[in-house]
Protein backbone atom coordinates (compact mmCIF):
# COMPACT_ATOMS: atom_id res chain seq x y z
CA UNK A 1 0.00 0.00 0.00
CA UNK A 2 1.34 3.44 -0.92
CA UNK A 3 1.71 6.31 1.48
CA UNK A 4 -0.57 9.31 1.05
CA UNK A 5 1.23 12.58 0.37
CA UNK A 6 -0.86 15.23 2.02
CA UNK A 7 1.01 18.34 0.99
CA UNK A 8 2.87 19.61 -2.06
CA UNK A 9 6.21 19.74 -0.21
CA UNK A 10 6.16 15.97 0.43
CA UNK A 11 5.24 15.26 -3.19
CA UNK A 12 7.95 17.61 -4.49
CA UNK A 13 10.59 16.03 -2.23
CA UNK A 14 9.66 12.52 -3.36
CA UNK A 15 9.65 13.63 -6.99
CA UNK A 16 13.16 15.01 -6.61
CA UNK A 17 14.26 11.69 -5.06
CA UNK A 18 12.76 9.84 -8.03
CA UNK A 19 14.59 12.00 -10.54
CA UNK A 20 17.91 11.67 -8.71
CA UNK A 21 17.58 7.88 -8.42
CA UNK A 22 16.62 7.56 -12.10
CA UNK A 23 19.60 9.64 -13.20
CA UNK A 24 21.96 7.71 -10.90
CA UNK A 25 20.89 4.57 -12.74
CA UNK A 26 21.56 6.28 -16.06
CA UNK A 27 17.95 5.90 -17.18
CA UNK A 28 15.96 8.28 -19.33
CA UNK A 29 12.26 8.85 -18.72
CA UNK A 30 11.57 6.54 -21.65
CA UNK A 31 13.86 3.82 -20.25
CA UNK A 32 12.13 3.96 -16.88
CA UNK A 33 8.71 3.96 -18.53
CA UNK A 34 9.56 0.83 -20.51
CA UNK A 35 10.83 -0.99 -17.43
CA UNK A 36 7.90 -0.10 -15.17
CA UNK A 37 4.93 0.20 -17.55
CA UNK A 38 4.29 3.71 -16.24
CA UNK A 39 4.01 6.34 -18.99
CA UNK A 40 6.96 8.70 -19.39
CA UNK A 41 4.63 11.70 -19.15
CA UNK A 42 3.27 10.47 -15.81
CA UNK A 43 6.82 9.85 -14.55
CA UNK A 44 7.73 13.40 -15.57
CA UNK A 45 4.76 14.79 -13.63
CA UNK A 46 5.68 12.70 -10.59
CA UNK A 47 9.29 13.89 -10.70
CA UNK A 48 7.96 17.46 -10.59
CA UNK A 49 5.82 16.60 -7.57
CA UNK A 50 2.56 16.93 -9.47
CA UNK A 51 0.60 14.19 -7.76
CA UNK A 52 -1.69 13.94 -4.75
CA UNK A 53 -2.70 11.18 -2.42
CA UNK A 54 -1.85 7.59 -3.11
CA UNK A 55 -0.92 6.13 -6.44
CA UNK A 56 -0.05 2.60 -7.41
CA UNK A 57 2.34 4.04 -10.01
CA UNK A 58 4.16 6.10 -7.38
CA UNK A 59 4.68 2.88 -5.44
CA UNK A 60 5.86 1.02 -8.55
CA UNK A 61 8.46 3.72 -9.28
CA UNK A 62 9.66 3.94 -5.68
CA UNK A 63 10.07 0.19 -5.52
CA UNK A 64 11.89 0.03 -8.85
CA UNK A 65 14.17 2.93 -7.94
CA UNK A 66 14.65 1.51 -4.44
CA UNK A 67 13.68 4.70 -2.67
CA UNK A 68 11.60 5.03 0.48
CA UNK A 69 8.29 6.57 1.14
CA UNK A 70 5.85 4.02 -0.22
CA UNK A 71 6.00 0.84 1.77
CA UNK A 72 3.86 0.55 4.87
CA UNK A 73 4.55 -3.14 5.45
CA UNK A 74 7.65 -5.30 5.36
CA UNK A 75 6.04 -7.90 3.11
CA UNK A 76 7.95 -8.10 -0.15
CA UNK A 77 5.76 -8.44 -3.22
CA UNK A 78 7.12 -10.87 -5.83
CA UNK A 79 6.95 -8.22 -8.55
CA UNK A 80 8.94 -5.79 -6.39
CA UNK A 81 11.69 -8.34 -5.91
CA UNK A 82 11.79 -9.09 -9.63
CA UNK A 83 12.03 -5.39 -10.41
CA UNK A 84 14.86 -4.93 -7.93
CA UNK A 85 16.78 -7.85 -9.44
CA UNK A 86 16.16 -6.52 -12.94
CA UNK A 87 17.39 -3.08 -11.90
CA UNK A 88 20.59 -4.59 -10.51
CA UNK A 89 21.11 -6.88 -13.50
CA UNK A 90 20.63 -4.07 -15.99
CA UNK A 91 23.00 -1.67 -14.24
CA UNK A 92 26.17 -3.26 -15.70
CA UNK A 93 27.49 -6.48 -17.24
CA UNK A 94 29.24 -7.28 -13.95
CA UNK A 95 26.01 -6.99 -11.96
CA UNK A 96 24.17 -9.08 -14.58
CA UNK A 97 26.72 -11.84 -13.89
CA UNK A 98 26.30 -11.45 -10.13
CA UNK A 99 22.50 -11.69 -10.35
CA UNK A 100 22.75 -14.70 -12.70
CA UNK A 101 25.13 -16.49 -10.32
CA UNK A 102 22.83 -15.72 -7.40
CA UNK A 103 19.83 -17.12 -9.28
CA UNK A 104 21.78 -20.28 -10.17
CA UNK A 105 22.76 -20.75 -6.52
CA UNK A 106 19.14 -20.35 -5.41
CA UNK A 107 17.96 -22.83 -8.03
CA UNK A 108 20.60 -25.34 -6.94
CA UNK A 109 19.55 -24.91 -3.31
CA UNK A 110 15.91 -25.41 -4.25
CA UNK A 111 16.78 -28.64 -6.08
CA UNK A 112 18.48 -30.06 -2.99
CA UNK A 113 16.12 -28.54 -0.41
CA UNK A 114 12.64 -28.08 -1.93
CA UNK A 115 10.27 -25.71 -0.10
CA UNK A 116 7.94 -27.40 2.35
mmCIF file of N, CA and C in Angstrom:
data_model
loop_
_atom_site.group_PDB
_atom_site.id
_atom_site.type_symbol
_atom_site.label_atom_id
_atom_site.label_comp_id
_atom_site.label_asym_id
_atom_site.label_seq_id
_atom_site.Cartn_x
_atom_site.Cartn_y
_atom_site.Cartn_z
ATOM 1 N N UNK A 1 0.840 -1.174 0.000
ATOM 2 C CA UNK A 1 0.000 0.000 0.000
ATOM 3 C C UNK A 1 0.887 1.239 0.000
ATOM 4 N N UNK A 2 0.540 2.224 -0.816
ATOM 5 C CA UNK A 2 1.336 3.437 -0.924
ATOM 6 C C UNK A 2 0.967 4.425 0.169
ATOM 7 N N UNK A 3 1.921 5.259 0.499
ATOM 8 C CA UNK A 3 1.709 6.313 1.480
ATOM 9 C C UNK A 3 0.974 7.467 0.818
ATOM 10 N N UNK A 4 0.135 8.152 1.559
ATOM 11 C CA UNK A 4 -0.565 9.310 1.046
ATOM 12 C C UNK A 4 0.278 10.554 1.292
ATOM 13 N N UNK A 5 0.476 11.335 0.244
ATOM 14 C CA UNK A 5 1.234 12.582 0.365
ATOM 15 C C UNK A 5 0.232 13.704 0.497
ATOM 16 N N UNK A 6 0.195 14.290 1.688
ATOM 17 C CA UNK A 6 -0.862 15.233 2.023
ATOM 18 C C UNK A 6 -0.553 16.668 1.633
ATOM 19 N N UNK A 7 0.705 16.960 1.345
ATOM 20 C CA UNK A 7 1.011 18.337 0.989
ATOM 21 C C UNK A 7 1.990 18.372 -0.178
ATOM 22 N N UNK A 8 2.015 19.494 -0.881
ATOM 23 C CA UNK A 8 2.872 19.608 -2.062
ATOM 24 C C UNK A 8 4.360 19.451 -1.755
ATOM 25 N N UNK A 9 4.788 19.839 -0.559
ATOM 26 C CA UNK A 9 6.206 19.737 -0.211
ATOM 27 C C UNK A 9 6.662 18.280 -0.184
ATOM 28 N N UNK A 10 5.827 17.392 0.395
ATOM 29 C CA UNK A 10 6.163 15.966 0.429
ATOM 30 C C UNK A 10 6.233 15.392 -0.982
ATOM 31 N N UNK A 11 5.268 15.751 -1.819
ATOM 32 C CA UNK A 11 5.244 15.258 -3.191
ATOM 33 C C UNK A 11 6.453 15.766 -3.972
ATOM 34 N N UNK A 12 6.799 17.031 -3.794
ATOM 35 C CA UNK A 12 7.952 17.609 -4.485
ATOM 36 C C UNK A 12 9.244 16.939 -4.042
ATOM 37 N N UNK A 13 9.375 16.682 -2.751
ATOM 38 C CA UNK A 13 10.586 16.031 -2.235
ATOM 39 C C UNK A 13 10.713 14.615 -2.786
ATOM 40 N N UNK A 14 9.606 13.873 -2.823
ATOM 41 C CA UNK A 14 9.657 12.520 -3.363
ATOM 42 C C UNK A 14 9.962 12.554 -4.857
ATOM 43 N N UNK A 15 9.374 13.494 -5.557
ATOM 44 C CA UNK A 15 9.650 13.626 -6.986
ATOM 45 C C UNK A 15 11.121 13.885 -7.261
ATOM 46 N N UNK A 16 11.734 14.733 -6.450
ATOM 47 C CA UNK A 16 13.165 15.013 -6.608
ATOM 48 C C UNK A 16 13.991 13.756 -6.342
ATOM 49 N N UNK A 17 13.582 12.966 -5.347
ATOM 50 C CA UNK A 17 14.264 11.695 -5.065
ATOM 51 C C UNK A 17 14.150 10.753 -6.255
ATOM 52 N N UNK A 18 12.978 10.706 -6.857
ATOM 53 C CA UNK A 18 12.764 9.842 -8.026
ATOM 54 C C UNK A 18 13.697 10.235 -9.168
ATOM 55 N N UNK A 19 13.742 11.525 -9.448
ATOM 56 C CA UNK A 19 14.588 12.002 -10.544
ATOM 57 C C UNK A 19 16.056 11.679 -10.279
ATOM 58 N N UNK A 20 16.521 11.941 -9.067
ATOM 59 C CA UNK A 20 17.910 11.674 -8.714
ATOM 60 C C UNK A 20 18.229 10.184 -8.847
ATOM 61 N N UNK A 21 17.349 9.332 -8.338
ATOM 62 C CA UNK A 21 17.579 7.880 -8.418
ATOM 63 C C UNK A 21 17.588 7.409 -9.870
ATOM 64 N N UNK A 22 16.675 7.939 -10.681
ATOM 65 C CA UNK A 22 16.625 7.560 -12.099
ATOM 66 C C UNK A 22 17.912 7.949 -12.802
ATOM 67 N N UNK A 23 18.375 9.163 -12.550
ATOM 68 C CA UNK A 23 19.599 9.635 -13.201
ATOM 69 C C UNK A 23 20.825 8.874 -12.714
ATOM 70 N N UNK A 24 20.850 8.514 -11.426
ATOM 71 C CA UNK A 24 21.964 7.709 -10.901
ATOM 72 C C UNK A 24 22.065 6.375 -11.622
ATOM 73 N N UNK A 25 20.918 5.834 -12.014
ATOM 74 C CA UNK A 25 20.892 4.567 -12.741
ATOM 75 C C UNK A 25 21.174 4.752 -14.227
ATOM 76 N N UNK A 26 21.287 6.008 -14.654
ATOM 77 C CA UNK A 26 21.558 6.285 -16.057
ATOM 78 C C UNK A 26 20.362 6.033 -16.958
ATOM 79 N N UNK A 27 19.165 6.168 -16.416
ATOM 80 C CA UNK A 27 17.950 5.901 -17.179
ATOM 81 C C UNK A 27 17.296 7.192 -17.644
ATOM 82 N N UNK A 28 16.778 7.170 -18.850
ATOM 83 C CA UNK A 28 15.959 8.278 -19.334
ATOM 84 C C UNK A 28 14.524 8.037 -18.862
ATOM 85 N N UNK A 29 13.678 9.035 -19.044
ATOM 86 C CA UNK A 29 12.263 8.848 -18.718
ATOM 87 C C UNK A 29 11.684 7.685 -19.523
ATOM 88 N N UNK A 30 12.064 7.608 -20.793
ATOM 89 C CA UNK A 30 11.571 6.536 -21.653
ATOM 90 C C UNK A 30 12.055 5.171 -21.173
ATOM 91 N N UNK A 31 13.331 5.078 -20.779
ATOM 92 C CA UNK A 31 13.865 3.815 -20.246
ATOM 93 C C UNK A 31 13.060 3.364 -19.034
ATOM 94 N N UNK A 32 12.850 4.293 -18.107
ATOM 95 C CA UNK A 32 12.129 3.962 -16.878
ATOM 96 C C UNK A 32 10.685 3.575 -17.190
ATOM 97 N N UNK A 33 10.081 4.276 -18.128
ATOM 98 C CA UNK A 33 8.706 3.960 -18.526
ATOM 99 C C UNK A 33 8.613 2.542 -19.085
ATOM 100 N N UNK A 34 9.572 2.168 -19.923
ATOM 101 C CA UNK A 34 9.564 0.830 -20.511
ATOM 102 C C UNK A 34 9.740 -0.253 -19.455
ATOM 103 N N UNK A 35 10.535 0.017 -18.451
ATOM 104 C CA UNK A 35 10.828 -0.993 -17.429
ATOM 105 C C UNK A 35 9.741 -1.114 -16.369
ATOM 106 N N UNK A 36 8.920 -0.083 -16.230
ATOM 107 C CA UNK A 36 7.905 -0.096 -15.166
ATOM 108 C C UNK A 36 6.467 -0.102 -15.679
ATOM 109 N N UNK A 37 6.272 0.077 -16.972
ATOM 110 C CA UNK A 37 4.928 0.199 -17.550
ATOM 111 C C UNK A 37 4.158 1.386 -16.997
ATOM 112 N N UNK A 38 4.881 2.438 -16.629
ATOM 113 C CA UNK A 38 4.286 3.712 -16.236
ATOM 114 C C UNK A 38 4.668 4.689 -17.342
ATOM 115 N N UNK A 39 3.719 5.457 -17.861
ATOM 116 C CA UNK A 39 4.010 6.336 -18.994
ATOM 117 C C UNK A 39 5.075 7.376 -18.638
ATOM 118 N N UNK A 40 5.886 7.722 -19.641
ATOM 119 C CA UNK A 40 6.959 8.696 -19.386
ATOM 120 C C UNK A 40 6.393 10.054 -18.997
ATOM 121 N N UNK A 41 5.216 10.406 -19.520
ATOM 122 C CA UNK A 41 4.630 11.699 -19.152
ATOM 123 C C UNK A 41 4.182 11.693 -17.687
ATOM 124 N N UNK A 42 3.667 10.555 -17.213
ATOM 125 C CA UNK A 42 3.270 10.472 -15.810
ATOM 126 C C UNK A 42 4.505 10.500 -14.908
ATOM 127 N N UNK A 43 5.578 9.823 -15.326
ATOM 128 C CA UNK A 43 6.819 9.853 -14.545
ATOM 129 C C UNK A 43 7.334 11.284 -14.453
ATOM 130 N N UNK A 44 7.285 12.004 -15.563
ATOM 131 C CA UNK A 44 7.735 13.396 -15.574
ATOM 132 C C UNK A 44 6.932 14.236 -14.579
ATOM 133 N N UNK A 45 5.604 14.050 -14.576
ATOM 134 C CA UNK A 45 4.761 14.793 -13.627
ATOM 135 C C UNK A 45 5.109 14.425 -12.186
ATOM 136 N N UNK A 46 5.324 13.138 -11.946
ATOM 137 C CA UNK A 46 5.677 12.704 -10.586
ATOM 138 C C UNK A 46 7.000 13.319 -10.145
ATOM 139 N N UNK A 47 7.982 13.329 -11.043
ATOM 140 C CA UNK A 47 9.288 13.892 -10.696
ATOM 141 C C UNK A 47 9.197 15.377 -10.369
ATOM 142 N N UNK A 48 8.175 16.037 -10.900
ATOM 143 C CA UNK A 48 7.965 17.455 -10.594
ATOM 144 C C UNK A 48 7.048 17.645 -9.393
ATOM 145 N N UNK A 49 6.653 16.530 -8.771
ATOM 146 C CA UNK A 49 5.816 16.605 -7.575
ATOM 147 C C UNK A 49 4.362 16.887 -7.864
ATOM 148 N N UNK A 50 3.935 16.618 -9.079
ATOM 149 C CA UNK A 50 2.561 16.932 -9.473
ATOM 150 C C UNK A 50 1.648 15.721 -9.304
ATOM 151 N N UNK A 51 1.522 15.264 -8.073
ATOM 152 C CA UNK A 51 0.600 14.186 -7.758
ATOM 153 C C UNK A 51 0.085 14.394 -6.351
ATOM 154 N N UNK A 52 -1.075 13.821 -6.078
ATOM 155 C CA UNK A 52 -1.685 13.943 -4.750
ATOM 156 C C UNK A 52 -2.081 12.553 -4.281
ATOM 157 N N UNK A 53 -2.181 12.418 -2.988
ATOM 158 C CA UNK A 53 -2.697 11.183 -2.422
ATOM 159 C C UNK A 53 -1.855 9.970 -2.738
ATOM 160 N N UNK A 54 -2.538 8.842 -2.848
ATOM 161 C CA UNK A 54 -1.845 7.590 -3.107
ATOM 162 C C UNK A 54 -1.935 7.243 -4.578
ATOM 163 N N UNK A 55 -0.945 6.550 -5.045
ATOM 164 C CA UNK A 55 -0.924 6.135 -6.435
ATOM 165 C C UNK A 55 -0.140 4.837 -6.541
ATOM 166 N N UNK A 56 -0.744 3.867 -7.188
ATOM 167 C CA UNK A 56 -0.047 2.599 -7.414
ATOM 168 C C UNK A 56 1.224 2.847 -8.225
ATOM 169 N N UNK A 57 1.167 3.766 -9.180
ATOM 170 C CA UNK A 57 2.338 4.036 -10.011
ATOM 171 C C UNK A 57 3.463 4.705 -9.231
ATOM 172 N N UNK A 58 3.123 5.521 -8.244
ATOM 173 C CA UNK A 58 4.161 6.097 -7.377
ATOM 174 C C UNK A 58 4.869 4.960 -6.649
ATOM 175 N N UNK A 59 4.102 4.021 -6.146
ATOM 176 C CA UNK A 59 4.681 2.880 -5.440
ATOM 177 C C UNK A 59 5.548 2.044 -6.375
ATOM 178 N N UNK A 60 5.086 1.804 -7.578
ATOM 179 C CA UNK A 60 5.861 1.024 -8.549
ATOM 180 C C UNK A 60 7.208 1.688 -8.795
ATOM 181 N N UNK A 61 7.200 3.006 -9.016
ATOM 182 C CA UNK A 61 8.458 3.715 -9.278
ATOM 183 C C UNK A 61 9.375 3.703 -8.065
ATOM 184 N N UNK A 62 8.826 3.950 -6.894
ATOM 185 C CA UNK A 62 9.657 3.941 -5.684
ATOM 186 C C UNK A 62 10.290 2.576 -5.464
ATOM 187 N N UNK A 63 9.526 1.531 -5.678
ATOM 188 C CA UNK A 63 10.071 0.186 -5.516
ATOM 189 C C UNK A 63 11.152 -0.090 -6.550
ATOM 190 N N UNK A 64 10.905 0.271 -7.804
ATOM 191 C CA UNK A 64 11.891 0.026 -8.854
ATOM 192 C C UNK A 64 13.170 0.811 -8.595
ATOM 193 N N UNK A 65 13.015 2.068 -8.181
ATOM 194 C CA UNK A 65 14.172 2.935 -7.937
ATOM 195 C C UNK A 65 14.795 2.703 -6.564
ATOM 196 N N UNK A 66 14.146 1.856 -5.773
ATOM 197 C CA UNK A 66 14.647 1.514 -4.439
ATOM 198 C C UNK A 66 14.779 2.745 -3.547
ATOM 199 N N UNK A 67 13.712 3.542 -3.558
ATOM 200 C CA UNK A 67 13.679 4.703 -2.674
ATOM 201 C C UNK A 67 12.511 4.552 -1.719
ATOM 202 N N UNK A 68 12.607 5.177 -0.565
ATOM 203 C CA UNK A 68 11.596 5.027 0.479
ATOM 204 C C UNK A 68 10.357 5.840 0.219
ATOM 205 N N UNK A 69 9.464 5.726 1.181
ATOM 206 C CA UNK A 69 8.287 6.573 1.136
ATOM 207 C C UNK A 69 7.023 5.898 0.694
ATOM 208 N N UNK A 70 7.082 4.633 0.262
ATOM 209 C CA UNK A 70 5.851 4.024 -0.217
ATOM 210 C C UNK A 70 5.443 2.785 0.535
ATOM 211 N N UNK A 71 6.328 2.130 1.182
ATOM 212 C CA UNK A 71 5.998 0.841 1.772
ATOM 213 C C UNK A 71 5.535 1.017 3.212
ATOM 214 N N UNK A 72 4.362 0.481 3.498
ATOM 215 C CA UNK A 72 3.859 0.552 4.865
ATOM 216 C C UNK A 72 3.951 -0.793 5.563
ATOM 217 N N UNK A 73 4.356 -1.830 4.828
ATOM 218 C CA UNK A 73 4.553 -3.138 5.451
ATOM 219 C C UNK A 73 5.890 -3.689 4.997
ATOM 220 N N UNK A 74 6.373 -4.684 5.701
ATOM 221 C CA UNK A 74 7.648 -5.297 5.355
ATOM 222 C C UNK A 74 7.485 -6.460 4.396
ATOM 223 N N UNK A 75 6.269 -6.774 4.012
ATOM 224 C CA UNK A 75 6.035 -7.895 3.114
ATOM 225 C C UNK A 75 6.503 -7.530 1.709
ATOM 226 N N UNK A 76 7.400 -8.327 1.179
ATOM 227 C CA UNK A 76 7.955 -8.095 -0.153
ATOM 228 C C UNK A 76 7.024 -8.710 -1.197
ATOM 229 N N UNK A 77 6.571 -7.930 -2.136
ATOM 230 C CA UNK A 77 5.757 -8.436 -3.221
ATOM 231 C C UNK A 77 6.676 -9.089 -4.244
ATOM 232 N N UNK A 78 6.265 -10.207 -4.849
ATOM 233 C CA UNK A 78 7.124 -10.871 -5.831
ATOM 234 C C UNK A 78 7.538 -9.961 -6.977
ATOM 235 N N UNK A 79 6.630 -9.118 -7.454
ATOM 236 C CA UNK A 79 6.955 -8.217 -8.553
ATOM 237 C C UNK A 79 8.023 -7.219 -8.120
ATOM 238 N N UNK A 80 7.951 -6.747 -6.886
ATOM 239 C CA UNK A 80 8.935 -5.795 -6.389
ATOM 240 C C UNK A 80 10.323 -6.416 -6.389
ATOM 241 N N UNK A 81 10.415 -7.649 -5.947
ATOM 242 C CA UNK A 81 11.693 -8.342 -5.909
ATOM 243 C C UNK A 81 12.231 -8.533 -7.322
ATOM 244 N N UNK A 82 11.368 -8.920 -8.236
ATOM 245 C CA UNK A 82 11.789 -9.093 -9.629
ATOM 246 C C UNK A 82 12.288 -7.774 -10.212
ATOM 247 N N UNK A 83 11.607 -6.694 -9.907
ATOM 248 C CA UNK A 83 12.032 -5.388 -10.409
ATOM 249 C C UNK A 83 13.376 -4.991 -9.826
ATOM 250 N N UNK A 84 13.578 -5.264 -8.555
ATOM 251 C CA UNK A 84 14.861 -4.930 -7.927
ATOM 252 C C UNK A 84 15.987 -5.730 -8.571
ATOM 253 N N UNK A 85 15.750 -7.027 -8.794
ATOM 254 C CA UNK A 85 16.776 -7.849 -9.436
ATOM 255 C C UNK A 85 17.040 -7.380 -10.862
ATOM 256 N N UNK A 86 15.989 -7.026 -11.579
ATOM 257 C CA UNK A 86 16.158 -6.522 -12.944
ATOM 258 C C UNK A 86 16.950 -5.219 -12.951
ATOM 259 N N UNK A 87 16.658 -4.350 -11.982
ATOM 260 C CA UNK A 87 17.393 -3.081 -11.898
ATOM 261 C C UNK A 87 18.874 -3.348 -11.675
ATOM 262 N N UNK A 88 19.187 -4.255 -10.760
ATOM 263 C CA UNK A 88 20.589 -4.588 -10.512
ATOM 264 C C UNK A 88 21.234 -5.209 -11.744
ATOM 265 N N UNK A 89 20.546 -6.171 -12.349
ATOM 266 C CA UNK A 89 21.109 -6.878 -13.499
ATOM 267 C C UNK A 89 21.331 -5.953 -14.687
ATOM 268 N N UNK A 90 20.497 -4.957 -14.835
ATOM 269 C CA UNK A 90 20.626 -4.066 -15.991
ATOM 270 C C UNK A 90 21.593 -2.907 -15.750
ATOM 271 N N UNK A 91 22.129 -2.809 -14.535
ATOM 272 C CA UNK A 91 23.004 -1.670 -14.243
ATOM 273 C C UNK A 91 24.395 -1.811 -14.845
ATOM 274 N N UNK A 92 24.866 -3.050 -15.059
ATOM 275 C CA UNK A 92 26.172 -3.259 -15.696
ATOM 276 C C UNK A 92 26.334 -4.738 -16.018
ATOM 277 N N UNK A 93 27.234 -5.068 -16.940
ATOM 278 C CA UNK A 93 27.488 -6.484 -17.237
ATOM 279 C C UNK A 93 27.954 -7.255 -15.999
ATOM 280 N N UNK A 94 28.750 -6.615 -15.163
ATOM 281 C CA UNK A 94 29.235 -7.284 -13.952
ATOM 282 C C UNK A 94 28.066 -7.650 -13.037
ATOM 283 N N UNK A 95 27.151 -6.708 -12.835
ATOM 284 C CA UNK A 95 26.013 -6.994 -11.965
ATOM 285 C C UNK A 95 25.081 -8.013 -12.590
ATOM 286 N N UNK A 96 24.976 -8.045 -13.923
ATOM 287 C CA UNK A 96 24.169 -9.078 -14.579
ATOM 288 C C UNK A 96 24.736 -10.447 -14.228
ATOM 289 N N UNK A 97 26.067 -10.570 -14.248
ATOM 290 C CA UNK A 97 26.720 -11.835 -13.891
ATOM 291 C C UNK A 97 26.472 -12.196 -12.433
ATOM 292 N N UNK A 98 26.535 -11.201 -11.554
ATOM 293 C CA UNK A 98 26.302 -11.447 -10.126
ATOM 294 C C UNK A 98 24.871 -11.946 -9.903
ATOM 295 N N UNK A 99 23.900 -11.288 -10.516
ATOM 296 C CA UNK A 99 22.502 -11.687 -10.349
ATOM 297 C C UNK A 99 22.284 -13.086 -10.932
ATOM 298 N N UNK A 100 22.891 -13.369 -12.092
ATOM 299 C CA UNK A 100 22.750 -14.696 -12.699
ATOM 300 C C UNK A 100 23.338 -15.778 -11.795
ATOM 301 N N UNK A 101 24.506 -15.519 -11.226
ATOM 302 C CA UNK A 101 25.134 -16.490 -10.323
ATOM 303 C C UNK A 101 24.276 -16.700 -9.075
ATOM 304 N N UNK A 102 23.708 -15.632 -8.569
ATOM 305 C CA UNK A 102 22.834 -15.724 -7.399
ATOM 306 C C UNK A 102 21.608 -16.580 -7.721
ATOM 307 N N UNK A 103 21.008 -16.345 -8.881
ATOM 308 C CA UNK A 103 19.831 -17.118 -9.284
ATOM 309 C C UNK A 103 20.184 -18.599 -9.433
ATOM 310 N N UNK A 104 21.345 -18.882 -10.022
ATOM 311 C CA UNK A 104 21.780 -20.275 -10.168
ATOM 312 C C UNK A 104 21.973 -20.932 -8.805
ATOM 313 N N UNK A 105 22.552 -20.206 -7.862
ATOM 314 C CA UNK A 105 22.759 -20.749 -6.516
ATOM 315 C C UNK A 105 21.420 -21.030 -5.835
ATOM 316 N N UNK A 106 20.460 -20.131 -5.999
ATOM 317 C CA UNK A 106 19.136 -20.348 -5.411
ATOM 318 C C UNK A 106 18.448 -21.558 -6.038
ATOM 319 N N UNK A 107 18.568 -21.685 -7.360
ATOM 320 C CA UNK A 107 17.957 -22.829 -8.035
ATOM 321 C C UNK A 107 18.593 -24.137 -7.580
ATOM 322 N N UNK A 108 19.906 -24.141 -7.419
ATOM 323 C CA UNK A 108 20.600 -25.343 -6.941
ATOM 324 C C UNK A 108 20.151 -25.690 -5.524
ATOM 325 N N UNK A 109 20.004 -24.677 -4.685
ATOM 326 C CA UNK A 109 19.550 -24.912 -3.314
ATOM 327 C C UNK A 109 18.124 -25.450 -3.303
ATOM 328 N N UNK A 110 17.298 -24.950 -4.194
ATOM 329 C CA UNK A 110 15.911 -25.411 -4.254
ATOM 330 C C UNK A 110 15.852 -26.871 -4.703
ATOM 331 N N UNK A 111 16.749 -27.255 -5.622
ATOM 332 C CA UNK A 111 16.780 -28.644 -6.082
ATOM 333 C C UNK A 111 17.143 -29.601 -4.952
ATOM 334 N N UNK A 112 18.044 -29.180 -4.077
ATOM 335 C CA UNK A 112 18.481 -30.061 -2.990
ATOM 336 C C UNK A 112 17.619 -29.926 -1.742
ATOM 337 N N UNK A 113 16.972 -28.787 -1.579
ATOM 338 C CA UNK A 113 16.118 -28.539 -0.410
ATOM 339 C C UNK A 113 14.812 -27.896 -0.865
ATOM 340 N N UNK A 114 13.893 -28.672 -1.446
ATOM 341 C CA UNK A 114 12.638 -28.085 -1.931
ATOM 342 C C UNK A 114 11.852 -27.433 -0.795
ATOM 343 N N UNK A 115 11.097 -26.377 -1.119
ATOM 344 C CA UNK A 115 10.275 -25.714 -0.098
ATOM 345 C C UNK A 115 9.246 -26.691 0.462
ATOM 346 N N UNK A 116 8.931 -26.512 1.729
ATOM 347 C CA UNK A 116 7.935 -27.400 2.351
ATOM 348 C C UNK A 116 6.607 -26.721 2.498
#
